[in-house]
Amino acid sequence: MQSAGRRYRQAERFMREGDYEKAAQAYRELVTKNPKDQPARLGLSRALLKLGNLNEAFDHAAEALRQDPQSARARALVGLALLRSGVFREASEAFAAALVLDEREAIAWAGLAEIDFFENRAELSYQRLRRATALDPNEPDYWIALGRAAARLEKFREAAEYYEKFLAVSPRMDVERRERYRGLIAFYRALSLLGITHLHRIEGERTARIPFRLQRDRPFIQARAGNDVLLNFVIDTGASISVLSYEAAERLGIRPLARGGEARAVGGGGKFPIVYGLLDSLDLGEIRIFNIPIYIRTIHHTGNPEGEGEVVRADGFLGLSVLANFRFTIDYAAQTIILETEPVSAMTPAPTAEGSEIPFRTTNGGLVSAEVKLHNGEIVNFLIDTGASATVVGAHVVKKYNLEKHILPSPKIRVLGAAGVIENVDLILLPSLSMNSLEQRNIRAPVLDLGAVNESAGFMQAGILGGSFLKHFRVTFDFSRARIRLVPQTDAIRSTNERPSEG
């Protein structure tokens, strides 16, 4: 029988090798033998966090904290489990408390930095991650987070250096991420060789009004790219980087700049190969944008349902890496998109306007996430995705809140995602969804496994608010202030603040 010391050293080796299943098993054996073994319980919590088992990770960190209220590591792990679950205020409090106990607790510094990143404080996130990597230079996740913060600040050469450090310390078993970041490093270096230091450079008018066609609850616009090539783009806030199909890239003469790894996505096999390219210019009305990074990938299409008429096929998706440079409005009733380039200070209050203003956070990939209230009163995070036809509910949410009784016995539907088609998908009939005081009732939503989404988001997403919800509003995205404004445009939306009329 192995000694406790030897088994603990084995567990630590498994962690360094990236074999988190074996590490968790080893730590669990130690905790079972001695429930007061604090290092083993803390190790088990951290291994479970790496595996995405958030509830059990939280339970073990909380028990370690109960046994030793002065443990900075236990408080930091409680905070990290809360953060991954999307519970921000309590997570922030736990990280701050950990640093009061030990100002050298790297998990707490990195956790606060992640919150800063999600809440659009990129510079503060960058500084705190510098501290975390100095305290624990052997944690791969810190180098990825620092590279991400540097990239958001457009320090691309620096970002490439941090991703190189990730490769130097990350376990060889972490194959997918290592391939993905090799590709990203190659892309940044290709930009450097081309002499490009500033992406998404904007020229032209301060405002552009662009008509769109709403098809299957997705807004399609026409834009001119490269040498006056007219393309059909979906306005897609569910895409962090813009996308061109292989056919469109060939028409424009765009060659791949770098390749590396696979992106996780909904549909098909759950992945698609990452191929980077660069679109020289794109005209959106009277605004021209230069140096647009793109993914080049297969764009999946479904057949044309009877009676739908002529269907526009997407040549690409205009993602948030472009759209976040503007204050932009999608007016579904007028079928018009308004882009405004005039910078607005984050400290400037918004002009008084109708509707409801809602704060949002951004995920690791830069996607917009906002709080939504379910019919049972639970507050959860949903991605705001104009490129999705339907509102989607995660299968994990159905299980967590016992919503199975709301699943419709028929029909089963077909869902098209970025990675392909999913057949025989359940539909759930949700009694209501609301944002602030704006509520939609009786929403039919596909139930999907959002594991691919949550793996890359950084905090738990319960679902996706798609066009079936958004089309009832004029929607304004204000990235300088991290706010969305929703102005209802149809009777499908009711205000929960309204008093019923007296008889």
Short mmCIF file of C-alpha atoms in Angstrom, two decimals:
data_model
loop_
_atom_site.label_atom_id
_atom_site.label_comp_id
_atom_site.label_asym_id
_atom_site.label_seq_id
_atom_site.Cartn_x
_atom_site.Cartn_y
_atom_site.Cartn_z
CA MET A 1 0.00 0.00 0.00
CA GLN A 2 1.32 3.42 -0.95
CA SER A 3 2.09 5.94 1.76
CA ALA A 4 -0.01 9.11 1.84
CA GLY A 5 3.07 11.17 0.95
CA ARG A 6 3.85 9.08 -2.09
CA ARG A 7 0.24 9.12 -3.31
CA TYR A 8 0.12 12.91 -2.87
CA ARG A 9 3.30 13.34 -4.93
CA GLN A 10 1.74 11.09 -7.57
CA ALA A 11 -1.39 13.26 -7.64
CA GLU A 12 0.75 16.36 -8.09
CA ARG A 13 2.58 14.69 -10.97
CA PHE A 14 -0.73 13.84 -12.64
CA MET A 15 -1.72 17.51 -12.35
CA ARG A 16 1.52 18.65 -14.00
CA GLU A 17 0.98 16.09 -16.80
CA GLY A 18 -2.58 17.31 -17.36
CA ASP A 19 -4.18 13.97 -16.41
CA TYR A 20 -6.82 15.56 -14.21
CA GLU A 21 -8.97 12.42 -13.99
CA LYS A 22 -6.13 10.45 -12.42
CA ALA A 23 -5.17 13.41 -10.23
CA ALA A 24 -8.72 13.69 -8.92
CA GLN A 25 -8.81 9.97 -8.23
CA ALA A 26 -5.56 10.12 -6.26
CA TYR A 27 -6.62 13.16 -4.23
CA ARG A 28 -10.00 11.56 -3.57
CA GLU A 29 -8.36 8.45 -2.15
CA LEU A 30 -6.32 10.60 0.21
CA VAL A 31 -9.37 12.57 1.36
CA THR A 32 -11.34 9.37 1.88
CA LYS A 33 -8.58 8.02 4.13
CA ASN A 34 -8.16 11.29 5.99
CA PRO A 35 -11.02 13.83 5.64
CA LYS A 36 -8.82 16.45 7.38
CA ASP A 37 -6.05 16.22 4.77
CA GLN A 38 -6.22 19.86 3.64
CA PRO A 39 -3.62 19.74 0.82
CA ALA A 40 -5.37 16.71 -0.70
CA ARG A 41 -8.83 18.28 -0.46
CA LEU A 42 -7.58 21.52 -2.00
CA GLY A 43 -5.85 19.55 -4.74
CA LEU A 44 -9.04 17.61 -5.39
CA SER A 45 -11.02 20.86 -5.70
CA ARG A 46 -8.54 22.25 -8.21
CA ALA A 47 -8.49 19.03 -10.26
CA LEU A 48 -12.30 19.02 -10.36
CA LEU A 49 -12.28 22.63 -11.56
CA LYS A 50 -9.96 21.63 -14.41
CA LEU A 51 -12.46 18.89 -15.30
CA GLY A 52 -15.41 21.30 -15.19
CA ASN A 53 -17.08 19.55 -12.23
CA LEU A 54 -18.01 22.84 -10.59
CA ASN A 55 -20.46 21.70 -7.91
CA GLU A 56 -18.15 19.09 -6.39
CA ALA A 57 -15.16 21.42 -6.69
CA PHE A 58 -17.09 24.06 -4.75
CA ASP A 59 -18.16 21.54 -2.09
CA HIS A 60 -14.59 20.42 -1.40
CA ALA A 61 -13.23 23.98 -1.32
CA ALA A 62 -16.04 25.02 1.04
CA GLU A 63 -15.31 22.06 3.32
CA ALA A 64 -11.61 22.95 3.35
CA LEU A 65 -12.58 26.50 4.29
CA ARG A 66 -14.87 25.24 7.06
CA GLN A 67 -11.98 23.24 8.49
CA ASP A 68 -9.54 26.15 8.17
CA PRO A 69 -11.17 29.60 7.84
CA GLN A 70 -7.70 31.16 7.46
CA SER A 71 -6.92 29.22 4.26
CA ALA A 72 -6.39 31.69 1.42
CA ARG A 73 -6.21 28.84 -1.11
CA ALA A 74 -9.60 27.48 0.00
CA ARG A 75 -11.21 30.91 -0.34
CA ALA A 76 -9.64 31.38 -3.77
CA LEU A 77 -10.93 27.99 -4.96
CA VAL A 78 -14.41 28.78 -3.65
CA GLY A 79 -14.20 32.00 -5.67
CA LEU A 80 -13.05 30.18 -8.82
CA ALA A 81 -15.90 27.64 -8.60
CA LEU A 82 -18.38 30.51 -8.19
CA LEU A 83 -16.85 32.44 -11.08
CA ARG A 84 -17.03 29.46 -13.45
CA SER A 85 -20.68 29.08 -12.42
CA GLY A 86 -21.34 32.72 -13.33
CA VAL A 87 -21.83 33.98 -9.75
CA PHE A 88 -19.74 37.13 -10.02
CA ARG A 89 -20.34 39.19 -6.88
CA GLU A 90 -19.69 36.31 -4.46
CA ALA A 91 -16.67 35.19 -6.50
CA SER A 92 -15.15 38.67 -6.33
CA GLU A 93 -15.71 38.79 -2.56
CA ALA A 94 -14.04 35.38 -2.12
CA PHE A 95 -10.97 36.42 -4.17
CA ALA A 96 -10.63 39.68 -2.22
CA ALA A 97 -10.89 37.82 1.09
CA ALA A 98 -8.21 35.36 -0.07
CA LEU A 99 -5.82 38.22 -0.82
CA VAL A 100 -6.40 39.71 2.63
CA LEU A 101 -5.20 36.40 4.08
CA ASP A 102 -2.32 35.98 1.60
CA GLU A 103 -1.46 38.66 -0.94
CA ARG A 104 0.59 36.10 -2.87
CA GLU A 105 -2.40 33.83 -3.67
CA ALA A 106 -2.10 33.57 -7.45
CA ILE A 107 -5.52 31.96 -7.97
CA ALA A 108 -7.16 35.03 -6.41
CA TRP A 109 -5.18 37.48 -8.56
CA ALA A 110 -6.02 35.52 -11.71
CA GLY A 111 -9.67 35.22 -10.68
CA LEU A 112 -10.04 38.97 -10.16
CA ALA A 113 -8.30 39.50 -13.50
CA GLU A 114 -10.82 37.23 -15.24
CA ILE A 115 -13.70 39.21 -13.75
CA ASP A 116 -12.04 42.41 -15.02
CA PHE A 117 -11.74 40.86 -18.47
CA PHE A 118 -15.36 39.70 -18.56
CA GLU A 119 -16.51 43.15 -17.39
CA ASN A 120 -14.47 44.99 -20.03
CA ARG A 121 -11.61 46.30 -17.88
CA ALA A 122 -8.86 44.91 -20.09
CA GLU A 123 -5.98 47.03 -18.75
CA LEU A 124 -6.65 46.10 -15.12
CA SER A 125 -7.04 42.46 -16.14
CA TYR A 126 -3.68 42.62 -17.91
CA GLN A 127 -1.92 44.09 -14.85
CA ARG A 128 -3.40 41.54 -12.44
CA LEU A 129 -2.48 38.67 -14.73
CA ARG A 130 1.09 39.96 -14.86
CA ARG A 131 1.05 39.56 -11.07
CA ALA A 132 -0.49 36.08 -11.22
CA THR A 133 2.05 34.80 -13.76
CA ALA A 134 4.89 36.21 -11.65
CA LEU A 135 3.57 34.37 -8.59
CA ASP A 136 2.91 31.08 -10.39
CA PRO A 137 4.66 30.94 -13.77
CA ASN A 138 3.93 27.21 -14.13
CA GLU A 139 0.14 27.55 -14.40
CA PRO A 140 -0.72 27.35 -18.13
CA ASP A 141 -4.15 28.97 -17.79
CA TYR A 142 -2.61 32.23 -16.52
CA TRP A 143 -0.47 32.61 -19.65
CA ILE A 144 -3.49 32.05 -21.91
CA ALA A 145 -5.49 34.63 -19.95
CA LEU A 146 -2.61 37.13 -20.11
CA GLY A 147 -2.23 36.59 -23.85
CA ARG A 148 -5.96 37.14 -24.29
CA ALA A 149 -5.85 40.40 -22.31
CA ALA A 150 -2.83 41.59 -24.29
CA ALA A 151 -4.61 40.79 -27.56
CA ARG A 152 -7.69 42.76 -26.51
CA LEU A 153 -5.34 45.70 -25.89
CA GLU A 154 -3.92 45.06 -29.40
CA LYS A 155 -0.51 44.10 -28.01
CA PHE A 156 -0.30 41.25 -30.51
CA ARG A 157 3.44 40.64 -30.38
CA GLU A 158 3.26 40.48 -26.60
CA ALA A 159 0.24 38.15 -26.81
CA ALA A 160 2.24 35.78 -29.02
CA GLU A 161 5.04 35.73 -26.43
CA TYR A 162 2.59 34.82 -23.66
CA TYR A 163 1.08 32.03 -25.74
CA GLU A 164 4.63 30.76 -26.31
CA LYS A 165 5.05 30.62 -22.54
CA PHE A 166 1.80 28.67 -22.34
CA LEU A 167 3.30 26.14 -24.75
CA ALA A 168 6.45 25.95 -22.63
CA VAL A 169 4.61 25.03 -19.42
CA SER A 170 1.41 23.31 -20.59
CA PRO A 171 1.22 19.52 -20.38
CA ARG A 172 1.67 17.53 -23.59
CA MET A 173 -1.71 15.91 -22.94
CA ASP A 174 -3.35 19.30 -23.55
CA VAL A 175 -3.24 18.57 -27.28
CA GLU A 176 -6.23 20.60 -28.49
CA ARG A 177 -5.27 23.85 -26.80
CA ARG A 178 -1.61 23.51 -27.73
CA GLU A 179 -2.51 23.13 -31.42
CA ARG A 180 -4.98 26.02 -31.21
CA TYR A 181 -2.46 28.43 -29.71
CA ARG A 182 0.30 27.38 -32.08
CA GLY A 183 -2.03 28.45 -34.85
CA LEU A 184 -2.79 31.76 -33.15
CA ILE A 185 0.92 32.46 -32.63
CA ALA A 186 1.52 31.75 -36.32
CA PHE A 187 -1.29 34.17 -37.24
CA TYR A 188 0.09 36.98 -35.07
CA ARG A 189 3.53 36.46 -36.55
CA ALA A 190 2.10 36.55 -40.06
CA LEU A 191 0.47 39.91 -39.23
CA SER A 192 3.82 41.16 -37.97
CA LEU A 193 5.57 40.07 -41.19
CA LEU A 194 2.92 41.95 -43.17
CA GLY A 195 3.65 45.06 -41.10
CA ILE A 196 0.10 45.17 -39.68
CA THR A 197 -0.03 46.61 -36.18
CA HIS A 198 -3.61 47.92 -36.15
CA LEU A 199 -6.62 45.76 -36.98
CA HIS A 200 -10.10 47.00 -37.92
CA ARG A 201 -8.94 50.46 -39.02
CA ILE A 202 -12.02 52.55 -39.84
CA GLU A 203 -12.42 55.32 -42.44
CA GLY A 204 -15.38 57.15 -43.92
CA GLU A 205 -18.57 58.52 -42.44
CA ARG A 206 -19.31 58.53 -38.72
CA THR A 207 -22.66 56.85 -39.24
CA ALA A 208 -23.95 54.25 -41.67
CA ARG A 209 -27.52 53.01 -42.13
CA ILE A 210 -27.66 49.63 -43.85
CA PRO A 211 -30.85 47.80 -44.84
CA PHE A 212 -31.06 44.13 -44.04
CA ARG A 213 -33.23 41.19 -44.96
CA LEU A 214 -34.57 39.13 -42.08
CA GLN A 215 -34.44 35.48 -43.05
CA ARG A 216 -35.21 32.77 -40.51
CA ASP A 217 -34.92 35.52 -37.89
CA ARG A 218 -31.33 36.33 -38.88
CA PRO A 219 -30.34 39.74 -40.35
CA PHE A 220 -28.54 39.52 -43.72
CA ILE A 221 -26.75 42.54 -45.17
CA GLN A 222 -24.86 43.08 -48.38
CA ALA A 223 -21.33 44.48 -48.18
CA ARG A 224 -18.55 45.07 -50.68
CA ALA A 225 -15.23 43.42 -49.98
CA GLY A 226 -11.82 43.62 -51.56
CA ASN A 227 -12.01 44.60 -55.23
CA ASP A 228 -15.73 45.50 -55.19
CA VAL A 229 -17.03 41.95 -54.61
CA LEU A 230 -20.60 41.95 -53.27
CA LEU A 231 -21.11 39.46 -50.43
CA ASN A 232 -24.00 38.43 -48.18
CA PHE A 233 -23.15 38.59 -44.46
CA VAL A 234 -25.15 37.55 -41.42
CA ILE A 235 -24.85 40.07 -38.59
CA ASP A 236 -23.64 37.63 -35.97
CA THR A 237 -23.01 38.67 -32.36
CA GLY A 238 -22.53 34.95 -31.65
CA ALA A 239 -19.24 34.97 -33.59
CA SER A 240 -16.16 36.46 -31.93
CA ILE A 241 -14.24 36.69 -35.21
CA SER A 242 -15.73 37.25 -38.64
CA VAL A 243 -16.06 34.33 -41.03
CA LEU A 244 -15.80 33.83 -44.80
CA SER A 245 -16.71 30.67 -46.65
CA TYR A 246 -14.00 28.94 -48.66
CA GLU A 247 -15.84 29.95 -51.84
CA ALA A 248 -16.00 33.64 -50.87
CA ALA A 249 -12.33 33.63 -49.84
CA GLU A 250 -11.42 32.17 -53.24
CA ARG A 251 -13.45 34.87 -55.05
CA LEU A 252 -11.51 37.49 -53.11
CA GLY A 253 -8.15 35.80 -53.63
CA ILE A 254 -7.64 35.40 -49.87
CA ARG A 255 -5.13 32.72 -48.93
CA PRO A 256 -4.81 31.18 -45.46
CA LEU A 257 -2.27 33.00 -43.29
CA ALA A 258 -2.12 30.32 -40.60
CA ARG A 259 -3.78 27.11 -39.45
CA GLY A 260 -3.94 25.45 -36.10
CA GLY A 261 -6.21 23.24 -34.06
CA GLU A 262 -9.97 23.14 -33.99
CA ALA A 263 -12.62 25.48 -32.65
CA ARG A 264 -15.40 24.06 -30.48
CA ALA A 265 -18.89 24.83 -31.76
CA VAL A 266 -22.48 23.65 -31.72
CA GLY A 267 -23.58 21.06 -34.29
CA GLY A 268 -22.10 18.23 -36.32
CA GLY A 269 -18.99 16.82 -34.69
CA GLY A 270 -18.77 19.82 -32.35
CA LYS A 271 -15.61 21.20 -33.98
CA PHE A 272 -14.32 22.83 -37.14
CA PRO A 273 -10.68 23.34 -38.27
CA ILE A 274 -9.26 26.80 -37.61
CA VAL A 275 -7.94 28.52 -40.75
CA TYR A 276 -6.95 32.18 -40.38
CA GLY A 277 -7.10 34.75 -43.15
CA LEU A 278 -7.08 38.52 -43.53
CA LEU A 279 -9.70 40.56 -45.37
CA ASP A 280 -8.02 43.72 -46.67
CA SER A 281 -11.13 45.89 -46.63
CA LEU A 282 -14.88 45.81 -46.25
CA ASP A 283 -17.42 48.54 -47.08
CA LEU A 284 -20.40 48.79 -44.74
CA GLY A 285 -22.49 51.56 -46.27
CA GLU A 286 -20.30 54.67 -46.21
CA ILE A 287 -17.86 53.17 -43.70
CA ARG A 288 -14.78 51.25 -44.79
CA ILE A 289 -12.90 48.89 -42.47
CA PHE A 290 -9.35 47.69 -43.18
CA ASN A 291 -7.38 44.66 -41.93
CA ILE A 292 -10.11 42.31 -40.74
CA PRO A 293 -8.99 38.94 -39.30
CA ILE A 294 -11.26 36.11 -40.43
CA TYR A 295 -11.83 32.42 -40.08
CA ILE A 296 -12.12 30.64 -43.41
CA ARG A 297 -14.44 27.67 -43.00
CA THR A 298 -17.29 25.66 -44.43
CA ILE A 299 -20.64 27.39 -44.00
CA HIS A 300 -23.42 24.83 -43.62
CA HIS A 301 -26.81 25.40 -45.21
CA THR A 302 -30.19 23.71 -44.87
CA GLY A 303 -32.74 23.12 -47.61
CA ASN A 304 -35.41 25.66 -48.49
CA PRO A 305 -38.73 24.97 -46.75
CA GLU A 306 -41.76 25.16 -49.02
CA GLY A 307 -43.30 28.59 -49.28
CA GLU A 308 -40.21 30.44 -48.06
CA GLY A 309 -39.38 31.82 -51.49
CA GLU A 310 -35.90 32.81 -52.60
CA VAL A 311 -33.37 32.14 -49.86
CA VAL A 312 -30.19 34.19 -49.46
CA ARG A 313 -27.11 32.09 -48.79
CA ALA A 314 -24.51 33.48 -46.43
CA ASP A 315 -21.03 34.13 -47.79
CA GLY A 316 -19.88 34.93 -44.28
CA PHE A 317 -20.66 36.14 -40.79
CA LEU A 318 -19.83 39.60 -39.51
CA GLY A 319 -18.64 38.96 -35.96
CA LEU A 320 -17.98 41.01 -32.87
CA SER A 321 -14.34 41.68 -33.67
CA VAL A 322 -15.79 44.08 -36.28
CA LEU A 323 -19.10 45.06 -34.69
CA ALA A 324 -17.59 45.93 -31.29
CA ASN A 325 -15.82 48.88 -32.92
CA PHE A 326 -19.20 50.60 -33.24
CA ARG A 327 -22.20 51.54 -31.24
CA PHE A 328 -24.63 49.61 -33.40
CA THR A 329 -28.37 49.21 -33.54
CA ILE A 330 -30.44 46.47 -35.16
CA ASP A 331 -33.91 47.86 -35.82
CA TYR A 332 -35.89 44.72 -36.60
CA ALA A 333 -39.12 46.60 -37.40
CA ALA A 334 -37.42 48.91 -39.91
CA GLN A 335 -35.00 46.15 -41.04
CA THR A 336 -32.11 48.59 -40.73
CA ILE A 337 -28.73 48.42 -39.04
CA ILE A 338 -27.16 51.64 -37.79
CA LEU A 339 -23.39 51.83 -37.20
CA GLU A 340 -21.98 54.78 -35.24
CA THR A 341 -18.23 55.35 -34.96
CA GLU A 342 -18.27 58.42 -32.69
CA PRO A 343 -16.43 57.26 -29.54
CA VAL A 344 -18.35 57.55 -26.28
CA SER A 345 -16.58 57.60 -22.93
CA ALA A 346 -17.46 54.72 -20.64
CA MET A 347 -18.08 57.36 -17.97
CA THR A 348 -20.58 59.26 -20.12
CA PRO A 349 -24.17 58.55 -19.13
CA ALA A 350 -26.41 57.24 -21.87
CA PRO A 351 -28.94 59.62 -23.33
CA THR A 352 -32.41 59.14 -21.93
CA ALA A 353 -34.26 56.72 -24.16
CA GLU A 354 -37.19 54.38 -24.16
CA GLY A 355 -36.97 50.71 -23.48
CA SER A 356 -34.69 49.01 -21.00
CA GLU A 357 -30.91 49.24 -20.60
CA ILE A 358 -29.13 46.04 -19.57
CA PRO A 359 -25.47 45.62 -18.57
CA PHE A 360 -23.52 42.83 -20.25
CA ARG A 361 -20.28 40.96 -19.80
CA THR A 362 -18.05 39.49 -22.48
CA THR A 363 -16.81 35.91 -22.51
CA ASN A 364 -13.24 34.77 -23.06
CA GLY A 365 -13.95 34.88 -26.79
CA GLY A 366 -15.49 38.35 -26.62
CA LEU A 367 -19.14 37.24 -26.96
CA VAL A 368 -21.91 39.22 -25.26
CA SER A 369 -23.51 37.62 -22.20
CA ALA A 370 -26.36 39.12 -20.17
CA GLU A 371 -28.50 38.04 -17.25
CA VAL A 372 -31.89 36.54 -18.00
CA LYS A 373 -34.65 35.56 -15.58
CA LEU A 374 -36.35 32.21 -16.12
CA HIS A 375 -40.01 31.61 -15.28
CA ASN A 376 -38.95 30.00 -11.98
CA GLY A 377 -37.19 33.19 -10.85
CA GLU A 378 -33.66 31.90 -11.43
CA ILE A 379 -31.19 34.45 -12.83
CA VAL A 380 -28.85 32.89 -15.40
CA ASN A 381 -26.46 34.02 -18.14
CA PHE A 382 -27.46 33.85 -21.82
CA LEU A 383 -25.38 34.71 -24.87
CA ILE A 384 -26.95 37.40 -27.08
CA ASP A 385 -26.67 35.92 -30.56
CA THR A 386 -28.17 37.74 -33.55
CA GLY A 387 -26.79 35.01 -35.81
CA ALA A 388 -28.91 32.31 -34.17
CA SER A 389 -32.46 31.88 -35.47
CA ALA A 390 -33.82 30.43 -32.25
CA THR A 391 -33.46 30.97 -28.56
CA VAL A 392 -31.70 27.92 -27.09
CA VAL A 393 -31.75 26.38 -23.61
CA GLY A 394 -28.82 24.31 -22.37
CA ALA A 395 -29.50 20.68 -21.50
CA HIS A 396 -27.65 21.22 -18.20
CA VAL A 397 -30.19 23.92 -17.25
CA VAL A 398 -33.14 21.61 -17.97
CA LYS A 399 -31.59 19.03 -15.67
CA LYS A 400 -30.52 21.46 -12.93
CA TYR A 401 -33.94 23.12 -12.58
CA ASN A 402 -36.05 20.00 -13.32
CA LEU A 403 -37.60 21.49 -16.45
CA GLU A 404 -38.18 18.14 -18.19
CA LYS A 405 -41.96 18.51 -17.79
CA HIS A 406 -41.82 21.47 -20.19
CA ILE A 407 -40.25 19.44 -23.03
CA LEU A 408 -42.74 18.93 -25.87
CA PRO A 409 -43.41 15.31 -26.86
CA SER A 410 -43.20 16.36 -30.52
CA PRO A 411 -41.95 17.51 -32.89
CA LYS A 412 -38.24 16.81 -32.87
CA ILE A 413 -36.37 19.40 -34.91
CA ARG A 414 -33.21 19.82 -36.94
CA VAL A 415 -30.70 22.44 -35.76
CA LEU A 416 -27.92 23.96 -37.84
CA GLY A 417 -24.83 25.09 -35.89
CA ALA A 418 -21.39 26.38 -36.82
CA ALA A 419 -20.00 22.83 -36.81
CA GLY A 420 -22.88 21.22 -38.73
CA VAL A 421 -26.35 19.77 -38.31
CA ILE A 422 -27.90 18.14 -35.23
CA GLU A 423 -30.91 15.89 -35.81
CA ASN A 424 -33.84 15.00 -33.52
CA VAL A 425 -33.49 17.91 -31.11
CA ASP A 426 -36.02 18.32 -28.29
CA LEU A 427 -38.11 21.49 -28.04
CA ILE A 428 -38.97 22.97 -24.66
CA LEU A 429 -41.88 25.34 -24.05
CA LEU A 430 -40.68 27.85 -21.47
CA PRO A 431 -43.47 29.73 -19.69
CA SER A 432 -41.43 32.96 -19.82
CA LEU A 433 -38.02 34.63 -20.23
CA SER A 434 -37.32 38.18 -19.16
CA MET A 435 -34.51 40.75 -19.26
CA ASN A 436 -34.94 43.50 -16.70
CA SER A 437 -38.67 44.13 -16.89
CA LEU A 438 -39.20 42.94 -20.48
CA GLU A 439 -40.80 39.53 -20.76
CA GLN A 440 -41.67 37.11 -23.53
CA ARG A 441 -44.00 34.23 -22.74
CA ASN A 442 -44.39 30.72 -24.14
CA ILE A 443 -41.03 30.45 -25.86
CA ARG A 444 -40.32 27.35 -27.92
CA ALA A 445 -36.60 26.69 -27.66
CA PRO A 446 -34.34 23.84 -28.78
CA VAL A 447 -32.57 22.02 -25.95
CA LEU A 448 -28.88 21.63 -26.81
CA ASP A 449 -25.69 20.47 -25.17
CA LEU A 450 -23.80 23.74 -24.64
CA GLY A 451 -20.61 22.04 -23.47
CA ALA A 452 -18.65 23.43 -26.43
CA VAL A 453 -19.94 26.94 -25.66
CA ASN A 454 -19.17 26.76 -21.95
CA GLU A 455 -15.74 25.23 -22.44
CA SER A 456 -14.58 28.41 -24.13
CA ALA A 457 -16.78 31.03 -22.42
CA GLY A 458 -15.01 31.12 -19.04
CA PHE A 459 -18.28 31.27 -17.08
CA MET A 460 -21.46 29.26 -17.33
CA GLN A 461 -23.96 30.09 -20.07
CA ALA A 462 -27.47 28.73 -19.56
CA GLY A 463 -28.62 29.41 -23.09
CA ILE A 464 -28.63 31.63 -26.17
CA LEU A 465 -31.03 34.47 -26.90
CA GLY A 466 -31.50 34.28 -30.65
CA GLY A 467 -33.55 35.99 -33.30
CA SER A 468 -36.84 34.48 -32.16
CA PHE A 469 -36.54 36.73 -29.07
CA LEU A 470 -34.52 39.65 -30.43
CA LYS A 471 -36.74 40.28 -33.48
CA HIS A 472 -39.36 41.85 -31.18
CA PHE A 473 -37.02 44.76 -30.33
CA ARG A 474 -34.83 47.54 -31.54
CA VAL A 475 -31.52 46.36 -30.07
CA THR A 476 -28.59 48.70 -29.44
CA PHE A 477 -25.16 47.38 -28.44
CA ASP A 478 -22.98 50.01 -26.70
CA PHE A 479 -19.56 48.43 -26.15
CA SER A 480 -17.94 51.53 -24.65
CA ARG A 481 -20.39 51.29 -21.76
CA ALA A 482 -21.02 47.50 -21.89
CA ARG A 483 -24.77 48.00 -22.19
CA ILE A 484 -27.58 46.73 -24.41
CA ARG A 485 -30.75 48.74 -24.89
CA LEU A 486 -33.93 46.85 -25.79
CA VAL A 487 -36.90 48.80 -27.12
CA PRO A 488 -39.97 46.58 -27.66
CA GLN A 489 -41.51 46.76 -31.13
CA THR A 490 -44.22 44.07 -31.00
CA ASP A 491 -47.01 42.93 -28.70
CA ALA A 492 -45.11 39.70 -27.98
CA ILE A 493 -43.17 41.60 -25.29
CA ARG A 494 -44.80 42.81 -22.10
CA SER A 495 -43.41 44.93 -19.29
CA THR A 496 -43.58 43.26 -15.89
CA ASN A 497 -43.54 46.79 -14.37
CA GLU A 498 -46.92 47.61 -15.87
CA ARG A 499 -49.84 47.52 -13.52
CA PRO A 500 -52.91 45.66 -14.73
CA SER A 501 -55.70 47.99 -15.77
CA GLU A 502 -58.52 48.39 -13.28
CA GLY A 503 -61.88 47.02 -14.28
#
